[in-house]
Amino acid sequence: MAAKRSVTTASLKGRRVLVRVDFNVPLNPSGTIADDRRIVEALPTLRYLETAGARTILMSHLGRPDGKRDMRFSLRPIVHRLSGYLGLPVPLADDAVGIHAIEASARLKNGEFLMLENLRFHAGEEANDPAFVAQLAQLGEVFVEEAFGTVHRAHASTVGVAKRLPAYAGFLVQHEVEELSRLVDAPERPYVALMGGAKVADKLPLLKSFLGRADALLIGGALAFPFLTANGAHLGATPVEPGLESEVAEFSRIASEKGTKVELPEDLIIEVPGEKLGACVPANAVPEGAIARDIGPRTRDRFFTHLQGSKTVFWNGPLGLAEDLRFAAGTREVLAGLSTLPGFHVCAGGDSARVAQELDVVQAFQYVSTGGGAALEFVQGVELPGLALIPDAARP
Ligand code: ADP
Ligand code: 3PG
Ligand code: MG
């Protein structure tokens, strides 16, 4: 994808700049921040705005409060963390729109920041309601899109405001577009996609998109189960996502038509109720009552052989139930192997980035996206509404 018009080309001094960030960070059950990478990755743009003398108004969502004011989803803890990083007070307007937000944004001086409370406290955000868009847009004179994780959503703060104000891309968005484009526009071959995780129906379009584009597609995790079942495997008591038979059959037909090598597990680590340790069985014969939880060592080796020959690797989705250390070896060993290999390796997906960190294998990747669904859609080659509205950078 072409580079987007950069915030560095905007006139910013003394202007009210409305910045969409994605501070939808994972929270611990107690409400504290579990991982602040999305805040940290936005800092270069925010520091740039401060130095440029902009009057910055930040907007974000957190969680899915479904249009209702629910203080469990308040941005208060996020603002606290952000002002620590910036070394500046960042006041929080207690409502994203209305008289207080208007007054607080009008009071901003050059180089100062204001954050608006959770956009999704208003139903108008997700509905991209014109009245809500107008209320947001009047707070700023320039729009900066820095919420890469949310560019797949056509919401008021992503597309609505971008249509009403001159729109620019922040550094994180530019960086994500540049790195992820390397997977879409002429990736260096062989290009291998390594996919796992759980939500098969959600991931089928992405899997399909690799057919004919990637040289090999390695499928592990619970994602492999409907494919194994379609091949006649018995998976014992393993939960297999139902209702996908015809889509899986179509997938296999296209795969053989396009000649993309699709690898499924040949052995699996199972959990047997009442037994502590997992056992390894052939992937077509999980015993009655047992549950498949991870790929086995032969599968790991086979996946690694494909990775060894590759120049570009995309990884999304743990290859087993990696939160349980008994079933983390598949993911850990394959990614540890990947970390020894040259090439351009990208990780995307909320759970994937977390698991890579927990298993201490992030060093396998040259790039870890801050996007979950947005990164997956980008890699799939889908046009993302939040990016489509930012003009391309002028050609030199
Ligand atoms: P991402 O958020 O990175 O796109 P997903 O949400 O699709 O990834 O999947 C992550 C979840 O899939 C993890 O919590 C992981 O433990 C689970 N998972 C992967 N393989 C299995 C399996 N064999 N059995 C149960 N859960 C699995
Ligand atoms: C994400 O975490 O993927 C983004 O913040 C978008 O959140 P959503 O899936 O609730 O729209
Ligand atoms: Mg997930």
Short mmCIF file of C-alpha atoms and ligand atoms in Angstrom, two decimals:
data_model
loop_
_atom_site.label_atom_id
_atom_site.label_comp_id
_atom_site.label_asym_id
_atom_site.label_seq_id
_atom_site.Cartn_x
_atom_site.Cartn_y
_atom_site.Cartn_z
CA MET A 1 0.00 0.00 0.00
CA ALA A 2 1.18 3.53 -0.79
CA ALA A 3 2.52 5.57 2.12
CA LYS A 4 -0.01 7.83 3.81
CA ARG A 5 0.24 11.62 4.16
CA SER A 6 2.37 12.16 7.23
CA VAL A 7 1.61 14.33 10.24
CA THR A 8 4.98 15.95 9.53
CA THR A 9 3.43 17.68 6.50
CA ALA A 10 0.64 19.34 8.53
CA SER A 11 0.76 22.84 9.88
CA LEU A 12 0.36 22.29 13.62
CA LYS A 13 1.54 25.24 15.66
CA GLY A 14 -1.26 26.63 17.79
CA ARG A 15 -3.83 24.43 16.10
CA ARG A 16 -6.23 22.06 17.81
CA VAL A 17 -5.27 18.59 16.60
CA LEU A 18 -7.71 15.73 17.12
CA VAL A 19 -5.76 12.48 17.36
CA ARG A 20 -7.42 9.06 17.25
CA VAL A 21 -5.28 6.64 19.24
CA ASP A 22 -6.00 3.00 20.08
CA PHE A 23 -5.48 2.86 23.82
CA ASN A 24 -7.73 -0.21 24.00
CA VAL A 25 -5.11 -1.99 26.06
CA PRO A 26 -5.63 -5.33 27.81
CA LEU A 27 -6.61 -4.89 31.47
CA ASN A 28 -6.04 -7.23 34.42
CA PRO A 29 -9.17 -8.42 36.27
CA SER A 30 -8.44 -5.74 38.90
CA GLY A 31 -8.61 -3.05 36.18
CA THR A 32 -4.88 -2.29 36.00
CA ILE A 33 -3.07 -2.20 32.64
CA ALA A 34 -1.74 -5.62 31.58
CA ASP A 35 0.27 -4.44 28.56
CA ASP A 36 0.83 -0.79 27.59
CA ARG A 37 2.52 -1.34 24.22
CA ARG A 38 -0.21 0.57 22.38
CA ILE A 39 0.46 3.61 24.59
CA VAL A 40 4.23 3.37 24.24
CA GLU A 41 4.07 3.00 20.45
CA ALA A 42 2.02 6.22 20.13
CA LEU A 43 4.51 8.32 22.13
CA PRO A 44 6.72 9.43 19.21
CA THR A 45 3.74 11.08 17.50
CA LEU A 46 2.58 12.68 20.73
CA ARG A 47 6.04 14.04 21.48
CA TYR A 48 6.24 15.35 17.93
CA LEU A 49 2.92 17.17 18.39
CA GLU A 50 4.10 18.64 21.68
CA THR A 51 7.33 19.94 20.14
CA ALA A 52 5.47 21.29 17.11
CA GLY A 53 3.28 23.37 19.44
CA ALA A 54 0.02 21.59 18.66
CA ARG A 55 -2.92 21.63 21.07
CA THR A 56 -3.58 17.91 21.14
CA ILE A 57 -6.95 16.32 21.87
CA LEU A 58 -6.71 12.53 22.18
CA MET A 59 -9.62 10.21 21.59
CA SER A 60 -9.84 6.45 22.08
CA HIS A 61 -12.16 3.63 22.97
CA LEU A 62 -11.55 1.02 25.66
CA GLY A 63 -13.36 -2.31 25.62
CA ARG A 64 -16.93 -2.64 24.44
CA PRO A 65 -19.22 -0.63 26.76
CA ASP A 66 -21.87 -0.70 24.00
CA GLY A 67 -22.92 2.93 24.04
CA LYS A 68 -23.37 3.15 27.80
CA ARG A 69 -21.37 5.07 30.36
CA ASP A 70 -19.72 2.27 32.35
CA MET A 71 -16.84 3.39 34.53
CA ARG A 72 -15.15 -0.03 34.37
CA PHE A 73 -14.14 1.14 30.91
CA SER A 74 -12.99 4.61 31.91
CA LEU A 75 -9.76 5.84 30.32
CA ARG A 76 -8.62 7.19 33.73
CA PRO A 77 -5.87 4.54 34.31
CA ILE A 78 -4.65 4.98 30.74
CA VAL A 79 -4.38 8.76 31.05
CA HIS A 80 -2.44 8.29 34.28
CA ARG A 81 0.08 6.00 32.54
CA LEU A 82 0.31 8.32 29.54
CA SER A 83 1.03 11.44 31.55
CA GLY A 84 3.77 9.51 33.37
CA TYR A 85 5.40 8.73 30.02
CA LEU A 86 5.00 12.24 28.64
CA GLY A 87 6.08 13.89 31.89
CA LEU A 88 3.12 16.23 31.51
CA PRO A 89 -0.36 16.45 33.00
CA VAL A 90 -2.95 15.01 30.61
CA PRO A 91 -6.39 16.02 31.88
CA LEU A 92 -9.32 13.73 31.07
CA ALA A 93 -12.54 15.37 29.86
CA ASP A 94 -15.22 13.31 31.60
CA ASP A 95 -17.26 13.09 28.40
CA ALA A 96 -16.00 12.85 24.81
CA VAL A 97 -18.44 15.54 23.63
CA GLY A 98 -20.43 18.39 25.15
CA ILE A 99 -19.69 21.68 26.82
CA HIS A 100 -16.87 20.44 29.09
CA ALA A 101 -14.95 18.90 26.19
CA ILE A 102 -15.45 22.08 24.14
CA GLU A 103 -14.26 24.34 26.97
CA ALA A 104 -11.30 22.15 27.88
CA SER A 105 -10.14 21.92 24.26
CA ALA A 106 -10.51 25.69 23.81
CA ARG A 107 -8.37 26.31 26.91
CA LEU A 108 -5.44 24.21 25.63
CA LYS A 109 -2.17 26.07 25.10
CA ASN A 110 0.50 25.15 22.55
CA GLY A 111 2.15 21.82 23.38
CA GLU A 112 -0.60 20.76 25.83
CA PHE A 113 -2.75 17.61 25.82
CA LEU A 114 -6.32 16.73 26.66
CA MET A 115 -7.81 13.23 26.52
CA LEU A 116 -11.51 12.61 25.92
CA GLU A 117 -13.31 9.93 27.94
CA ASN A 118 -14.13 6.60 26.23
CA LEU A 119 -15.76 7.27 22.84
CA ARG A 120 -17.85 4.10 23.12
CA PHE A 121 -19.82 5.54 26.04
CA HIS A 122 -21.81 7.00 23.12
CA ALA A 123 -23.71 4.74 20.71
CA GLY A 124 -22.94 7.32 18.00
CA GLU A 125 -19.29 6.24 17.93
CA GLU A 126 -19.78 2.73 16.54
CA ALA A 127 -22.82 3.84 14.50
CA ASN A 128 -20.74 6.62 12.89
CA ASP A 129 -23.70 8.87 13.67
CA PRO A 130 -23.41 12.24 11.84
CA ALA A 131 -24.49 14.27 14.89
CA PHE A 132 -21.82 12.60 17.06
CA VAL A 133 -19.23 13.08 14.30
CA ALA A 134 -20.08 16.80 14.15
CA GLN A 135 -19.66 17.12 17.92
CA LEU A 136 -16.24 15.47 17.81
CA ALA A 137 -15.07 17.32 14.70
CA GLN A 138 -15.80 20.74 16.20
CA LEU A 139 -13.18 20.06 18.88
CA GLY A 140 -10.29 20.11 16.37
CA GLU A 141 -9.00 21.71 13.19
CA VAL A 142 -6.73 18.86 12.02
CA PHE A 143 -7.19 15.08 12.33
CA VAL A 144 -4.36 12.60 12.93
CA GLU A 145 -5.04 8.87 12.61
CA GLU A 146 -2.73 7.01 15.00
CA ALA A 147 -5.08 4.16 16.00
CA PHE A 148 -3.78 1.42 13.73
CA GLY A 149 -5.58 -1.23 15.83
CA THR A 150 -8.93 0.37 14.98
CA VAL A 151 -8.56 1.28 11.28
CA HIS A 152 -10.73 -1.71 10.33
CA ARG A 153 -13.70 -0.08 12.07
CA ALA A 154 -15.80 2.53 10.22
CA HIS A 155 -16.65 4.49 13.36
CA ALA A 156 -17.25 8.19 14.04
CA SER A 157 -13.72 8.80 15.33
CA THR A 158 -11.99 6.87 12.52
CA VAL A 159 -13.87 7.65 9.31
CA GLY A 160 -16.46 10.25 10.37
CA VAL A 161 -13.97 12.82 11.60
CA ALA A 162 -11.43 11.96 8.88
CA LYS A 163 -14.00 13.07 6.30
CA ARG A 164 -14.61 16.41 7.99
CA LEU A 165 -11.08 17.56 8.83
CA PRO A 166 -7.78 17.53 6.93
CA ALA A 167 -6.49 14.04 7.78
CA TYR A 168 -2.90 12.84 8.33
CA ALA A 169 -1.26 9.61 9.48
CA GLY A 170 0.73 9.45 12.71
CA PHE A 171 4.09 7.68 12.90
CA LEU A 172 2.69 4.39 14.24
CA VAL A 173 0.14 4.14 11.43
CA GLN A 174 2.83 4.95 8.86
CA HIS A 175 5.16 2.36 10.35
CA GLU A 176 2.48 -0.35 10.47
CA VAL A 177 1.50 0.34 6.84
CA GLU A 178 5.13 0.21 5.74
CA GLU A 179 5.99 -3.03 7.55
CA LEU A 180 2.76 -4.92 6.89
CA SER A 181 2.83 -3.88 3.21
CA ARG A 182 5.93 -6.04 2.91
CA LEU A 183 3.62 -9.04 3.38
CA VAL A 184 1.09 -7.88 0.81
CA ASP A 185 3.02 -6.12 -1.97
CA ALA A 186 5.46 -8.61 -3.48
CA PRO A 187 6.69 -10.42 -0.33
CA GLU A 188 10.14 -11.94 -0.59
CA ARG A 189 9.69 -15.63 -1.37
CA PRO A 190 9.32 -18.24 -0.13
CA TYR A 191 6.55 -16.68 1.95
CA VAL A 192 5.24 -18.92 4.75
CA ALA A 193 2.12 -18.26 6.83
CA LEU A 194 2.03 -19.94 10.24
CA MET A 195 -1.47 -19.87 11.67
CA GLY A 196 -3.06 -21.14 14.87
CA GLY A 197 -5.44 -19.88 17.51
CA ALA A 198 -9.02 -20.69 18.07
CA LYS A 199 -11.55 -18.71 16.06
CA VAL A 200 -11.77 -20.70 12.83
CA ALA A 201 -14.80 -18.97 11.30
CA ASP A 202 -13.15 -15.56 11.87
CA LYS A 203 -9.87 -16.69 10.39
CA LEU A 204 -11.08 -18.60 7.34
CA PRO A 205 -11.08 -15.51 5.08
CA LEU A 206 -7.46 -14.82 6.04
CA LEU A 207 -6.49 -18.47 5.51
CA LYS A 208 -8.15 -18.40 2.10
CA SER A 209 -6.35 -15.21 1.19
CA PHE A 210 -3.01 -17.00 1.55
CA LEU A 211 -3.91 -19.53 -1.14
CA GLY A 212 -1.99 -18.54 -4.23
CA ARG A 213 -0.20 -15.73 -2.34
CA ALA A 214 1.89 -17.68 0.18
CA ASP A 215 4.12 -20.61 -0.77
CA ALA A 216 3.13 -22.64 2.28
CA LEU A 217 0.45 -22.39 4.91
CA LEU A 218 1.13 -24.19 8.21
CA ILE A 219 -1.98 -24.66 10.34
CA GLY A 220 -1.83 -25.57 14.03
CA GLY A 221 -3.84 -24.80 17.18
CA ALA A 222 -7.56 -25.36 17.38
CA LEU A 223 -7.66 -23.83 13.89
CA ALA A 224 -6.48 -27.17 12.48
CA PHE A 225 -9.28 -29.27 13.96
CA PRO A 226 -12.04 -28.73 11.36
CA PHE A 227 -9.48 -29.46 8.62
CA LEU A 228 -8.35 -32.67 10.34
CA THR A 229 -11.97 -33.75 10.85
CA ALA A 230 -12.69 -33.09 7.16
CA ASN A 231 -9.82 -35.49 6.36
CA GLY A 232 -11.51 -38.19 8.44
CA ALA A 233 -9.53 -37.80 11.68
CA HIS A 234 -11.08 -38.85 15.00
CA LEU A 235 -10.44 -36.15 17.57
CA GLY A 236 -11.97 -37.83 20.66
CA ALA A 237 -13.53 -35.26 23.01
CA THR A 238 -11.81 -32.28 21.37
CA PRO A 239 -14.22 -29.38 20.79
CA VAL A 240 -14.29 -28.73 17.05
CA GLU A 241 -15.94 -25.57 15.73
CA PRO A 242 -19.11 -26.84 14.00
CA GLY A 243 -20.80 -25.86 10.74
CA LEU A 244 -17.65 -25.29 8.68
CA GLU A 245 -17.73 -28.46 6.53
CA SER A 246 -18.58 -26.81 3.23
CA GLU A 247 -16.17 -23.90 3.76
CA VAL A 248 -13.35 -26.29 4.64
CA ALA A 249 -14.10 -28.39 1.55
CA GLU A 250 -14.05 -25.28 -0.61
CA PHE A 251 -10.78 -24.20 0.99
CA SER A 252 -9.13 -27.53 0.17
CA ARG A 253 -10.39 -27.36 -3.41
CA ILE A 254 -8.92 -23.85 -3.92
CA ALA A 255 -5.66 -24.88 -2.22
CA SER A 256 -5.08 -27.72 -4.68
CA GLU A 257 -6.15 -25.52 -7.60
CA LYS A 258 -3.67 -22.79 -6.64
CA GLY A 259 -0.90 -25.17 -5.62
CA THR A 260 -0.30 -23.68 -2.16
CA LYS A 261 1.16 -26.28 0.19
CA VAL A 262 -1.09 -26.62 3.25
CA GLU A 263 0.39 -28.47 6.23
CA LEU A 264 -1.79 -29.85 9.02
CA PRO A 265 -0.58 -31.48 12.25
CA GLU A 266 0.50 -35.12 11.97
CA ASP A 267 0.75 -35.60 15.73
CA LEU A 268 -1.00 -33.96 18.67
CA ILE A 269 -0.45 -33.59 22.41
CA ILE A 270 -3.60 -34.60 24.20
CA GLU A 271 -5.09 -34.01 27.62
CA VAL A 272 -6.65 -37.05 29.24
CA PRO A 273 -9.10 -36.17 32.04
CA GLY A 274 -7.60 -37.17 35.40
CA GLU A 275 -4.03 -37.35 34.07
CA LYS A 276 -1.58 -34.56 34.70
CA LEU A 277 0.81 -34.98 31.79
CA GLY A 278 -0.05 -34.71 28.12
CA ALA A 279 0.58 -37.65 25.77
CA CYS A 280 1.46 -37.61 22.08
CA VAL A 281 -0.80 -39.39 19.57
CA PRO A 282 -1.18 -39.44 15.77
CA ALA A 283 -3.37 -36.56 14.60
CA ASN A 284 -5.95 -38.89 13.07
CA ALA A 285 -6.51 -40.98 16.20
CA VAL A 286 -7.18 -39.06 19.40
CA PRO A 287 -8.51 -41.61 21.92
CA GLU A 288 -12.12 -41.49 23.12
CA GLY A 289 -12.48 -38.94 25.94
CA ALA A 290 -9.12 -37.22 25.25
CA ILE A 291 -8.77 -33.59 24.12
CA ALA A 292 -6.17 -32.36 21.61
CA ARG A 293 -4.29 -29.37 23.08
CA ASP A 294 -1.06 -28.84 21.15
CA ILE A 295 0.89 -29.94 18.08
CA GLY A 296 3.34 -32.81 18.61
CA PRO A 297 7.12 -32.93 18.00
CA ARG A 298 6.91 -34.37 14.47
CA THR A 299 4.61 -31.54 13.44
CA ARG A 300 6.97 -28.99 15.02
CA ASP A 301 9.84 -30.43 13.00
CA ARG A 302 7.85 -30.37 9.79
CA PHE A 303 6.73 -26.78 10.34
CA PHE A 304 10.32 -25.82 11.11
CA THR A 305 11.53 -27.37 7.84
CA HIS A 306 9.19 -25.04 5.92
CA LEU A 307 10.30 -22.04 7.96
CA GLN A 308 13.95 -22.88 7.32
CA GLY A 309 13.61 -22.32 3.61
CA SER A 310 11.58 -19.11 3.92
CA LYS A 311 12.39 -15.43 3.39
CA THR A 312 9.13 -14.00 4.76
CA VAL A 313 7.04 -15.40 7.63
CA PHE A 314 3.69 -14.24 8.99
CA TRP A 315 2.59 -15.69 12.33
CA ASN A 316 -0.83 -15.40 13.93
CA GLY A 317 -2.36 -17.66 16.56
CA PRO A 318 -0.79 -19.95 19.19
CA LEU A 319 -0.23 -23.51 17.94
CA GLY A 320 -1.71 -24.96 21.13
CA LEU A 321 -3.34 -23.94 24.40
CA ALA A 322 -0.21 -21.95 25.22
CA GLU A 323 -1.59 -20.43 28.44
CA ASP A 324 -1.18 -23.92 29.99
CA LEU A 325 2.54 -24.65 30.08
CA ARG A 326 1.90 -28.36 29.43
CA PHE A 327 0.60 -27.34 26.01
CA ALA A 328 2.91 -24.43 25.17
CA ALA A 329 5.81 -26.43 23.74
CA GLY A 330 4.48 -26.47 20.18
CA THR A 331 4.31 -22.67 19.99
CA ARG A 332 7.48 -22.13 22.01
CA GLU A 333 9.67 -24.57 20.08
CA VAL A 334 8.53 -23.51 16.61
CA LEU A 335 9.03 -19.82 17.44
CA ALA A 336 12.35 -20.46 19.19
CA GLY A 337 13.44 -22.21 15.98
CA LEU A 338 12.20 -19.26 13.94
CA SER A 339 14.32 -16.89 16.04
CA THR A 340 17.45 -18.65 14.75
CA LEU A 341 16.49 -18.08 11.10
CA PRO A 342 17.15 -15.10 8.82
CA GLY A 343 14.30 -13.39 6.98
CA PHE A 344 11.49 -10.95 7.70
CA HIS A 345 9.17 -12.33 10.38
CA VAL A 346 5.96 -10.61 11.46
CA CYS A 347 3.68 -11.35 14.42
CA ALA A 348 0.11 -10.03 14.55
CA GLY A 349 -2.86 -10.71 16.82
CA GLY A 350 -3.69 -9.70 20.36
CA ASP A 351 -3.21 -13.12 21.94
CA SER A 352 -0.26 -13.97 19.71
CA ALA A 353 1.80 -10.93 20.76
CA ARG A 354 1.04 -11.67 24.42
CA VAL A 355 1.91 -15.37 24.11
CA ALA A 356 5.18 -14.58 22.26
CA GLN A 357 6.13 -12.33 25.16
CA GLU A 358 5.09 -14.83 27.83
CA LEU A 359 7.03 -17.64 26.14
CA ASP A 360 10.03 -15.33 25.67
CA VAL A 361 10.19 -15.76 21.89
CA VAL A 362 9.39 -12.20 20.68
CA GLN A 363 12.95 -12.03 19.36
CA ALA A 364 11.79 -14.35 16.55
CA PHE A 365 10.10 -11.30 14.98
CA GLN A 366 11.43 -8.29 13.14
CA TYR A 367 8.02 -6.70 13.52
CA VAL A 368 5.17 -7.12 16.02
CA SER A 369 2.01 -5.27 15.01
CA THR A 370 -0.11 -3.36 17.53
CA GLY A 371 -3.15 -4.43 15.53
CA GLY A 372 -5.32 -7.47 16.18
CA GLY A 373 -8.22 -7.67 13.74
CA ALA A 374 -6.89 -4.63 11.84
CA ALA A 375 -3.53 -6.28 11.13
CA LEU A 376 -5.19 -9.53 10.05
CA GLU A 377 -7.45 -7.66 7.61
CA PHE A 378 -4.51 -5.64 6.32
CA VAL A 379 -2.46 -8.77 5.66
CA GLN A 380 -5.49 -10.31 3.99
CA GLY A 381 -5.39 -7.42 1.52
CA VAL A 382 -8.75 -5.92 2.54
CA GLU A 383 -9.18 -2.14 2.20
CA LEU A 384 -9.41 -0.67 5.68
CA PRO A 385 -11.89 2.21 6.07
CA GLY A 386 -9.74 4.16 8.53
CA LEU A 387 -6.80 4.15 6.11
CA ALA A 388 -8.75 4.70 2.90
CA LEU A 389 -9.66 8.23 4.02
CA ILE A 390 -6.11 9.40 4.69
CA PRO A 391 -4.69 10.84 1.48
CA ASP A 392 -1.56 9.19 0.12
CA ALA A 393 1.76 10.92 0.65
CA ALA A 394 2.81 13.22 -2.18
CA ARG A 395 5.30 11.44 -4.46
CA PRO A 396 8.80 12.89 -4.31
P1 ADP B 1 -5.07 -13.86 18.16
O1 ADP B 1 -5.79 -13.02 19.20
O2 ADP B 1 -3.60 -13.69 18.25
O3 ADP B 1 -5.59 -13.63 16.78
P2 ADP B 1 -6.76 -16.16 18.72
O4 ADP B 1 -7.65 -15.27 19.52
O5 ADP B 1 -7.29 -16.73 17.49
O6 ADP B 1 -5.34 -15.40 18.48
O7 ADP B 1 -6.36 -17.44 19.55
C1 ADP B 1 -5.75 -17.42 20.76
C2 ADP B 1 -6.21 -18.55 21.64
O8 ADP B 1 -6.27 -19.81 20.97
C3 ADP B 1 -5.22 -18.70 22.74
O9 ADP B 1 -5.78 -18.29 23.92
C4 ADP B 1 -4.82 -20.18 22.65
O10 ADP B 1 -4.58 -20.74 23.87
C5 ADP B 1 -5.99 -20.81 21.95
N1 ADP B 1 -5.67 -22.11 21.36
C6 ADP B 1 -4.81 -22.41 20.38
N2 ADP B 1 -4.75 -23.74 20.16
C7 ADP B 1 -5.62 -24.32 21.01
C8 ADP B 1 -6.02 -25.66 21.27
N3 ADP B 1 -5.48 -26.66 20.62
N4 ADP B 1 -6.96 -25.84 22.21
C9 ADP B 1 -7.49 -24.79 22.87
N5 ADP B 1 -7.15 -23.53 22.68
C10 ADP B 1 -6.23 -23.27 21.77
C1 3PG B 2 -8.68 -4.15 18.94
O1 3PG B 2 -8.25 -4.31 20.08
O2 3PG B 2 -8.68 -5.03 18.07
C2 3PG B 2 -9.15 -2.76 18.58
O3 3PG B 2 -8.96 -1.86 19.64
C3 3PG B 2 -10.61 -2.76 18.11
O4 3PG B 2 -11.46 -3.15 19.14
P1 3PG B 2 -12.89 -3.81 18.78
O5 3PG B 2 -12.62 -5.19 18.24
O6 3PG B 2 -13.67 -3.82 20.07
O7 3PG B 2 -13.53 -2.95 17.73
MG MG B 3 -7.59 -13.28 20.28
#
